[in-house]
Short mmCIF file of C-alpha atoms in Angstrom, two decimals:
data_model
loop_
_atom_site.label_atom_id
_atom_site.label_comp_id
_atom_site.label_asym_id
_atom_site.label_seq_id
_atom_site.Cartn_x
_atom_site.Cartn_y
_atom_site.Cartn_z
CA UNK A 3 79.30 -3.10 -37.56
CA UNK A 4 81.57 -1.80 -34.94
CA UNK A 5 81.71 1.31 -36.53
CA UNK A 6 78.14 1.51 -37.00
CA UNK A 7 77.99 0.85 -32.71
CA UNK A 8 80.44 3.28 -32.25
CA UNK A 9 78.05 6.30 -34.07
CA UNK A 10 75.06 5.01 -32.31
CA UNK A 11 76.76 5.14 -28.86
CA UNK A 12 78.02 8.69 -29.73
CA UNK A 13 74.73 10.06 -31.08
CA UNK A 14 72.71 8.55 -27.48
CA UNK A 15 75.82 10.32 -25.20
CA UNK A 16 74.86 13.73 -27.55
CA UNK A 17 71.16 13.58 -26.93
CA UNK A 18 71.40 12.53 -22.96
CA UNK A 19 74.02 15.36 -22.62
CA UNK A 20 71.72 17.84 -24.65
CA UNK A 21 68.17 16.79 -22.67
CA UNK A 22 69.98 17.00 -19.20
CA UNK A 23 71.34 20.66 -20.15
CA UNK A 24 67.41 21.25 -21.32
CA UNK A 25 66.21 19.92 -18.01
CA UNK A 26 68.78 22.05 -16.35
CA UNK A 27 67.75 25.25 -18.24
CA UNK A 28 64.05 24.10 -17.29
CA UNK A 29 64.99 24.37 -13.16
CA UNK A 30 67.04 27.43 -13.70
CA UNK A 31 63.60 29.36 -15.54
CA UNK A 32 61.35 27.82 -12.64
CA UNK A 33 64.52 29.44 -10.11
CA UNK A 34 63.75 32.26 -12.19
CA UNK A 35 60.15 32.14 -11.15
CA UNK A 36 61.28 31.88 -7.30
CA UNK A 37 63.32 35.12 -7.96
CA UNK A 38 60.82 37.13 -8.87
CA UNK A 39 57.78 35.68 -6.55
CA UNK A 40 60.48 36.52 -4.20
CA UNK A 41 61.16 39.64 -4.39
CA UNK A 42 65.03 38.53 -4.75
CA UNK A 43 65.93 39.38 -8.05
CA UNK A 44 68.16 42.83 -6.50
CA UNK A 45 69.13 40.13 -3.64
CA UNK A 46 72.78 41.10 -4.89
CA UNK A 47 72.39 44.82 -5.41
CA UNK A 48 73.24 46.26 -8.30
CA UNK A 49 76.69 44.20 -9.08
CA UNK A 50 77.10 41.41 -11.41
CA UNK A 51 78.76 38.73 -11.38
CA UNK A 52 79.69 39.79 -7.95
CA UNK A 53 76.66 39.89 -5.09
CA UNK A 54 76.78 43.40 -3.30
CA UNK A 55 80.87 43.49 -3.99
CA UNK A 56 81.51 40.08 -2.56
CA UNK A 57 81.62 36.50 -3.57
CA UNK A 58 79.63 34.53 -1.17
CA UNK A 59 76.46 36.69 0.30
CA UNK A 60 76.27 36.87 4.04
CA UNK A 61 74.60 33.87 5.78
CA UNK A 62 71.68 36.13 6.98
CA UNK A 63 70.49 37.48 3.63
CA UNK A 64 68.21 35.09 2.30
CA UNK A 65 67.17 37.29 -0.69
CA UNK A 66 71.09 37.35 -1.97
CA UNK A 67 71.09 33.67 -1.80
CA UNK A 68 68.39 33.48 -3.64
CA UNK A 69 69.92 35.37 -6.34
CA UNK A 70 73.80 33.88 -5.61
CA UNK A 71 72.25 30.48 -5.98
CA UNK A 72 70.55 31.35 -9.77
CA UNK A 73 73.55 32.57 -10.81
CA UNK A 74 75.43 29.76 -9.53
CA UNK A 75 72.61 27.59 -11.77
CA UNK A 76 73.12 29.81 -14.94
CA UNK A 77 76.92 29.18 -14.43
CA UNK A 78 76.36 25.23 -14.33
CA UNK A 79 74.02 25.36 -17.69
CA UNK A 80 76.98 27.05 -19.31
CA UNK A 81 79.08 24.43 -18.52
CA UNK A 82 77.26 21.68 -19.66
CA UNK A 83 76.44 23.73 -22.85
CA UNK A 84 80.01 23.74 -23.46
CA UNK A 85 80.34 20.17 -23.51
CA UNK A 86 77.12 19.93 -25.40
CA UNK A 87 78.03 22.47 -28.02
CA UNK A 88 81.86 20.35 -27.66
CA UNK A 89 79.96 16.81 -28.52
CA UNK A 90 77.57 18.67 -31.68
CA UNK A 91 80.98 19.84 -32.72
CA UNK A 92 82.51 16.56 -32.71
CA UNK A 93 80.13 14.17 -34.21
CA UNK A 94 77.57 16.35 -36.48
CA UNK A 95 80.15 18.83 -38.22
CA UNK A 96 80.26 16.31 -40.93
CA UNK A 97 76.86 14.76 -40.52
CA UNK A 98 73.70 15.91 -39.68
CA UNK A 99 74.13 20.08 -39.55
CA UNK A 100 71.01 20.65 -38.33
CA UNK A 101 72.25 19.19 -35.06
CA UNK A 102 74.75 21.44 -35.50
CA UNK A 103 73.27 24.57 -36.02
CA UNK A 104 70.59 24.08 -33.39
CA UNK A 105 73.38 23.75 -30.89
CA UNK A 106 75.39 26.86 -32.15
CA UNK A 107 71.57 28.74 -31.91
CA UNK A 108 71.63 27.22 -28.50
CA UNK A 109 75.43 28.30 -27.26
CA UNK A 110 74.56 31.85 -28.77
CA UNK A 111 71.05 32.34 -27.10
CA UNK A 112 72.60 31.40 -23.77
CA UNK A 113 75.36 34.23 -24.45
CA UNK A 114 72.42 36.31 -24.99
CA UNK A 115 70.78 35.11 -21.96
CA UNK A 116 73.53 35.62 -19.70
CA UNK A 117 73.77 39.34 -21.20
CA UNK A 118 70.33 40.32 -20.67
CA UNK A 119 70.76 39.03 -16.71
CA UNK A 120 73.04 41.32 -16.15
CA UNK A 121 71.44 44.42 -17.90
CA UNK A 122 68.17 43.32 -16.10
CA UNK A 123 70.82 43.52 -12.67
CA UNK A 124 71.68 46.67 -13.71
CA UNK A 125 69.12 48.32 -14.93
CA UNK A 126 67.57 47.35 -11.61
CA UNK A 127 64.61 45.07 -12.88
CA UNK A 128 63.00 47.21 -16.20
CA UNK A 129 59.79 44.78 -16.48
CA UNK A 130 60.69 44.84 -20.80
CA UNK A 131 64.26 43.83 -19.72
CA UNK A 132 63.02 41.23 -17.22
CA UNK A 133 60.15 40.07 -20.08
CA UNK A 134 62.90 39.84 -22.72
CA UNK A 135 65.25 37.55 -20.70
CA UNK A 136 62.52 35.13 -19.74
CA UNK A 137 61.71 35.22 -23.53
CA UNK A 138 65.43 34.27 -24.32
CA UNK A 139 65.50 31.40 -21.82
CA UNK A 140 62.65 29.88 -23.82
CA UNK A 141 63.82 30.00 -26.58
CA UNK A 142 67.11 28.45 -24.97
CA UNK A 143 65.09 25.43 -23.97
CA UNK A 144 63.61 24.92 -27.11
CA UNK A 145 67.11 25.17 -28.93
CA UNK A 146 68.33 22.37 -27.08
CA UNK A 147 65.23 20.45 -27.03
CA UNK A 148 65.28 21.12 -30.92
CA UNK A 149 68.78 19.77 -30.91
CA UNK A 150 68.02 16.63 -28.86
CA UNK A 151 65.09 15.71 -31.23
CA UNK A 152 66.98 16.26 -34.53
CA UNK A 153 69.88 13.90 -33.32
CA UNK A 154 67.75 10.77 -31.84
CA UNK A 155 64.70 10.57 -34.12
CA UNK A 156 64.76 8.72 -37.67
CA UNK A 157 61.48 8.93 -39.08
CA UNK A 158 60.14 5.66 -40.61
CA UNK A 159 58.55 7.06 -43.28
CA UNK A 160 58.39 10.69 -44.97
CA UNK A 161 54.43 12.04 -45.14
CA UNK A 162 53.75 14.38 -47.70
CA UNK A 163 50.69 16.03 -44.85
CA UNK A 164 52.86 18.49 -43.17
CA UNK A 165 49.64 19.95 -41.35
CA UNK A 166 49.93 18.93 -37.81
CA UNK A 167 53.40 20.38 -38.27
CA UNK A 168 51.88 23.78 -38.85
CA UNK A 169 49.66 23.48 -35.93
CA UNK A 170 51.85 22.23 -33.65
CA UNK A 171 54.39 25.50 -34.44
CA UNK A 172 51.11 27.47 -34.34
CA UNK A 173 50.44 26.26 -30.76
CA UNK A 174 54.27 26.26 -30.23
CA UNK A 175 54.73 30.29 -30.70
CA UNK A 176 50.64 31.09 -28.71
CA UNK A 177 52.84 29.35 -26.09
CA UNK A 178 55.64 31.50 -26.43
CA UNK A 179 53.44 34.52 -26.66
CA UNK A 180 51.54 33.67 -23.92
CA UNK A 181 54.52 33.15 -21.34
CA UNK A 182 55.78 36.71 -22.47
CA UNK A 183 52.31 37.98 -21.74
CA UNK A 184 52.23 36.39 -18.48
CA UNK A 185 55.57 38.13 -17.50
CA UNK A 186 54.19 41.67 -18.60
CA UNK A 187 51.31 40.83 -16.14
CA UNK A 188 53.57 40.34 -13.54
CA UNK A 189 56.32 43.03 -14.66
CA UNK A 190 53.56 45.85 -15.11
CA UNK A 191 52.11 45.21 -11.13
CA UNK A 192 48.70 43.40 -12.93
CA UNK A 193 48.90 40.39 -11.03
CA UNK A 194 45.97 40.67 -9.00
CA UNK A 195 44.51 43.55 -11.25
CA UNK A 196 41.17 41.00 -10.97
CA UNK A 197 40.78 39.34 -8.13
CA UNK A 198 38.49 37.00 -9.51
CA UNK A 199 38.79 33.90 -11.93
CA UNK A 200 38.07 33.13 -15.05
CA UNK A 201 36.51 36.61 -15.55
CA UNK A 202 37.51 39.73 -14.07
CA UNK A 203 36.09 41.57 -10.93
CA UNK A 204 32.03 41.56 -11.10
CA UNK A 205 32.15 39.45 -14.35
CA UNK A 206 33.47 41.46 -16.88
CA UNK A 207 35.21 40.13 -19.76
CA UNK A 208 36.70 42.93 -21.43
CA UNK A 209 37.18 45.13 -18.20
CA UNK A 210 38.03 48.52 -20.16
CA UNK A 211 36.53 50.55 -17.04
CA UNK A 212 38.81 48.90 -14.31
CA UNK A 213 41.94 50.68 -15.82
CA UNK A 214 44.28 49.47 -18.17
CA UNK A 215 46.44 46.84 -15.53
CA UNK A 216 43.18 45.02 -15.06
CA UNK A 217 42.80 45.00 -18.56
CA UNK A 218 46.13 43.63 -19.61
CA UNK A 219 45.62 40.86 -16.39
CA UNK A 220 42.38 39.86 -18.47
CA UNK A 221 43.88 39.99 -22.07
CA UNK A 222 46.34 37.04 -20.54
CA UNK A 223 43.71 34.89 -19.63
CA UNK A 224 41.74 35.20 -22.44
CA UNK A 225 44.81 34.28 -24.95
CA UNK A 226 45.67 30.84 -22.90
CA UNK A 227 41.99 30.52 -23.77
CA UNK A 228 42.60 30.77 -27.05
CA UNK A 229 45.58 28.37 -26.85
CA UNK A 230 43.76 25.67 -24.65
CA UNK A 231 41.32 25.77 -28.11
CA UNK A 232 43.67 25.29 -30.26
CA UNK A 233 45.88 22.87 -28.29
CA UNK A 234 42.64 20.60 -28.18
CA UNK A 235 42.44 21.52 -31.93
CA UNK A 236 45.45 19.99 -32.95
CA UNK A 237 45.37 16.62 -30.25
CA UNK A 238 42.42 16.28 -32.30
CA UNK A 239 44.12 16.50 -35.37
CA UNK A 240 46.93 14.35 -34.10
CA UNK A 241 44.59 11.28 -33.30
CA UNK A 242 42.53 11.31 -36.35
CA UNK A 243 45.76 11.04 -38.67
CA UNK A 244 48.37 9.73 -36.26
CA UNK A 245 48.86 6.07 -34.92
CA UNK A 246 52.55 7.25 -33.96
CA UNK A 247 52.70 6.90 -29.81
CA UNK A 248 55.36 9.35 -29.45
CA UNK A 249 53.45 12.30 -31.19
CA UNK A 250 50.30 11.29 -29.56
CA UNK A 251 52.04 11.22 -25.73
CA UNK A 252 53.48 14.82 -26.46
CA UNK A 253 49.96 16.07 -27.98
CA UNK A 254 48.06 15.00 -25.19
CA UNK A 255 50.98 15.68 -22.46
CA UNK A 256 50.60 19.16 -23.60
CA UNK A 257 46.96 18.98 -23.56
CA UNK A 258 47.33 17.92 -19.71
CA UNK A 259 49.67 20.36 -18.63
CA UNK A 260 48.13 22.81 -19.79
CA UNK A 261 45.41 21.83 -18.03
CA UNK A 262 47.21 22.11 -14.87
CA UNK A 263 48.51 25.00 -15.88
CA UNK A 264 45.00 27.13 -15.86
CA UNK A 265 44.64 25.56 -12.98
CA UNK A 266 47.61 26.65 -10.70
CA UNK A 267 46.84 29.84 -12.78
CA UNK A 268 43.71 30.23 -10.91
CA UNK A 269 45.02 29.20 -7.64
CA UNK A 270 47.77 31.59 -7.96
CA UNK A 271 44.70 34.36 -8.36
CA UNK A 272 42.36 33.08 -5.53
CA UNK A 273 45.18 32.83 -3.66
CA UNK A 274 46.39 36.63 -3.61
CA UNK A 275 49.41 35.77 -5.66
CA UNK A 276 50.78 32.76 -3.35
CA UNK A 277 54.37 32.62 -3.98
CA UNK A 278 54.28 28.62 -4.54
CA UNK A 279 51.48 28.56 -7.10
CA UNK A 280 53.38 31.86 -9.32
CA UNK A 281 56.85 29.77 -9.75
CA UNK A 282 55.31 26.53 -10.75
CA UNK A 283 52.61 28.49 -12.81
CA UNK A 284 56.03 29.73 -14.91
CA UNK A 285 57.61 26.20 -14.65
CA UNK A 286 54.23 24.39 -16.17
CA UNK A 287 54.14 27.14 -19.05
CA UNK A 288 58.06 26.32 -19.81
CA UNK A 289 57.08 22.57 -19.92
CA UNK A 290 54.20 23.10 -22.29
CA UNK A 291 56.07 25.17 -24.83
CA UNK A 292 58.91 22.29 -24.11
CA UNK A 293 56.40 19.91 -25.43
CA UNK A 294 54.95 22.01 -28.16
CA UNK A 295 58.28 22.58 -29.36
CA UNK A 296 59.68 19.00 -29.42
CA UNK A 297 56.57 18.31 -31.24
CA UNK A 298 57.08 20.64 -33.84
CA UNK A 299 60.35 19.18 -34.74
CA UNK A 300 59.43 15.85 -34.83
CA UNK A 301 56.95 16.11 -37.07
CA UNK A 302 58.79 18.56 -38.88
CA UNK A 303 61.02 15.74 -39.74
CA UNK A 304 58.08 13.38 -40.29
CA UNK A 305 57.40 15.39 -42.97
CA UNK A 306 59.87 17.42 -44.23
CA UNK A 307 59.30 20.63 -43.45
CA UNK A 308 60.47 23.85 -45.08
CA UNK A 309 61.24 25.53 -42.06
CA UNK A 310 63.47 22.54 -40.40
CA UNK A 311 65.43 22.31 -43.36
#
């Protein structure tokens, strides 16, 4: 019995130490956001880890501390990933791999992550660069999201339907997709390509004779349109053959922010690219795929799923 405590207690200290570096990584992509809204993301110059050959930025350069202070946040997410990767180590090496392995995918995509910032420093902000290491920071919150899930949920009962698995990884990688879209938009200069919203200037849908940035600002908006279909495809899906509460909270919590997403999407539009409205437009995105994602898992374990083994 004690014994029994003793790998409960360790397996709730793994998953609260795993969420809170997820929820870290989550503020440090939505201080991302600020970055670039801000113009700050050469704040340091061209050094790295250094900011313009110093430690500390001077007091009056409010782009550098910008920059100092993401660092400083990428720095604190690689500590707690230590102990994270530390307590997977410790208690799943014998147990659970999965856990395991989505914690090692975890500690190597922030590696990766931390790599990319400084080429992206270096390089002096290529948008492919600066689209590739928002990509990798996704997929770092998913890791440990994935990692989190594995370790606390126990499914009751194994279903042989593994269908609203499918569609919830579906909806999980449009996500992804999307959010790498939405930084070419803003990495190719296509951010207010249309000035209108939903459709492009004077109504057009596809609008092949406004030039090609206007074009790639409109191919955006049409795929979350596509999502935000199939998101209400599979909440659909998930009430019909679902009574679970957890699986129905994260369908429809996606559901909703996504919502609010589209929303702040517009008023980031009709409001000439307001600097507010473009970081939490990123930091909504990041929570949907967060949701998607844990979803995904969950079920996958519901039901056994090929890809989760």
């Amino acid at each position: 019995m004690i014994e029994h405590d003793t790998a409960a207690a360790r397996n709730t200290s793994f998953v609260i130490l795993s969420l809170s570096t997820a929820l870290l990584t989550l503020g440090l992509i939505v201080f991302g956001a600020v970055v670039r809204v801000t113009d700050s993301g050469l704040g340091c110059g061209t050094d790295w880890p250094l900011c313009n050959g110093t430690v500390f930025p001077p007091l009056d350069n409010i782009a550098a501390w910008i920059e100092w202070l993401h660092r400083l946040f990428a720095l604190l997410i690689g500590c707690f990933g230590l102990a994270t990767l530390a307590a997977a180590w410790r208690q799943y090496r014998h147990g659970d791999r999965r856990v395991l392995r989505m914690t090692v995918t975890a500690a190597i995509l922030f590696v990766v992550q931390s790599a990319l910032g400084a080429i992206v420093v270096f390089l002096e902000l290529p948008p492919t660069f600066v689209t590739l290491h928002l990509g990798v920071a996704m997929l770092l919150l998913g890791a440990l999201l994935g990692a989190a899930a594995l370790a606390w949920h126990r499914p009751s009962a194994i279903r042989r339907d593994g269908s609203i698995s499918g569609l919830a990884v579906v909806n999980a990688a449009l996500a992804l997709l999307i959010i790498l879209t939405g930084a070419l938009v803003r990495g190719s200069g296509a951010t207010l390509a249309c000035t209108q919203w939903p459709l492009c200037d004077g109504g057009a849908v596809l609008p092949f004779d406004q030039g090609l940035l206007a074009l790639i600002n409109m191919i955006h908006r049409l795929s979350v349109a596509a999502m935000s279909v199939a998101l209400l495809l599979l909440l659909r899906q998930v009430y019909r053959e679902r009574r679970d509460s957890l699986i129905r909270r994260l369908a429809l919590g996606a559901v909703l922010v996504q919502a609010l997403q589209v929303g702040v999407g517009a008023l980031f539009v009709l409001s000439a690219a307001g600097r507010e409205w473009g970081a939490a437009h990123v930091g909504l995105a990041a929570t949907v795929w967060g949701l998607l994602v844990t979803l995904a898992v969950i079920e996958g374990m519901n039901s056994r799923s090929a890809w989760l083994k």
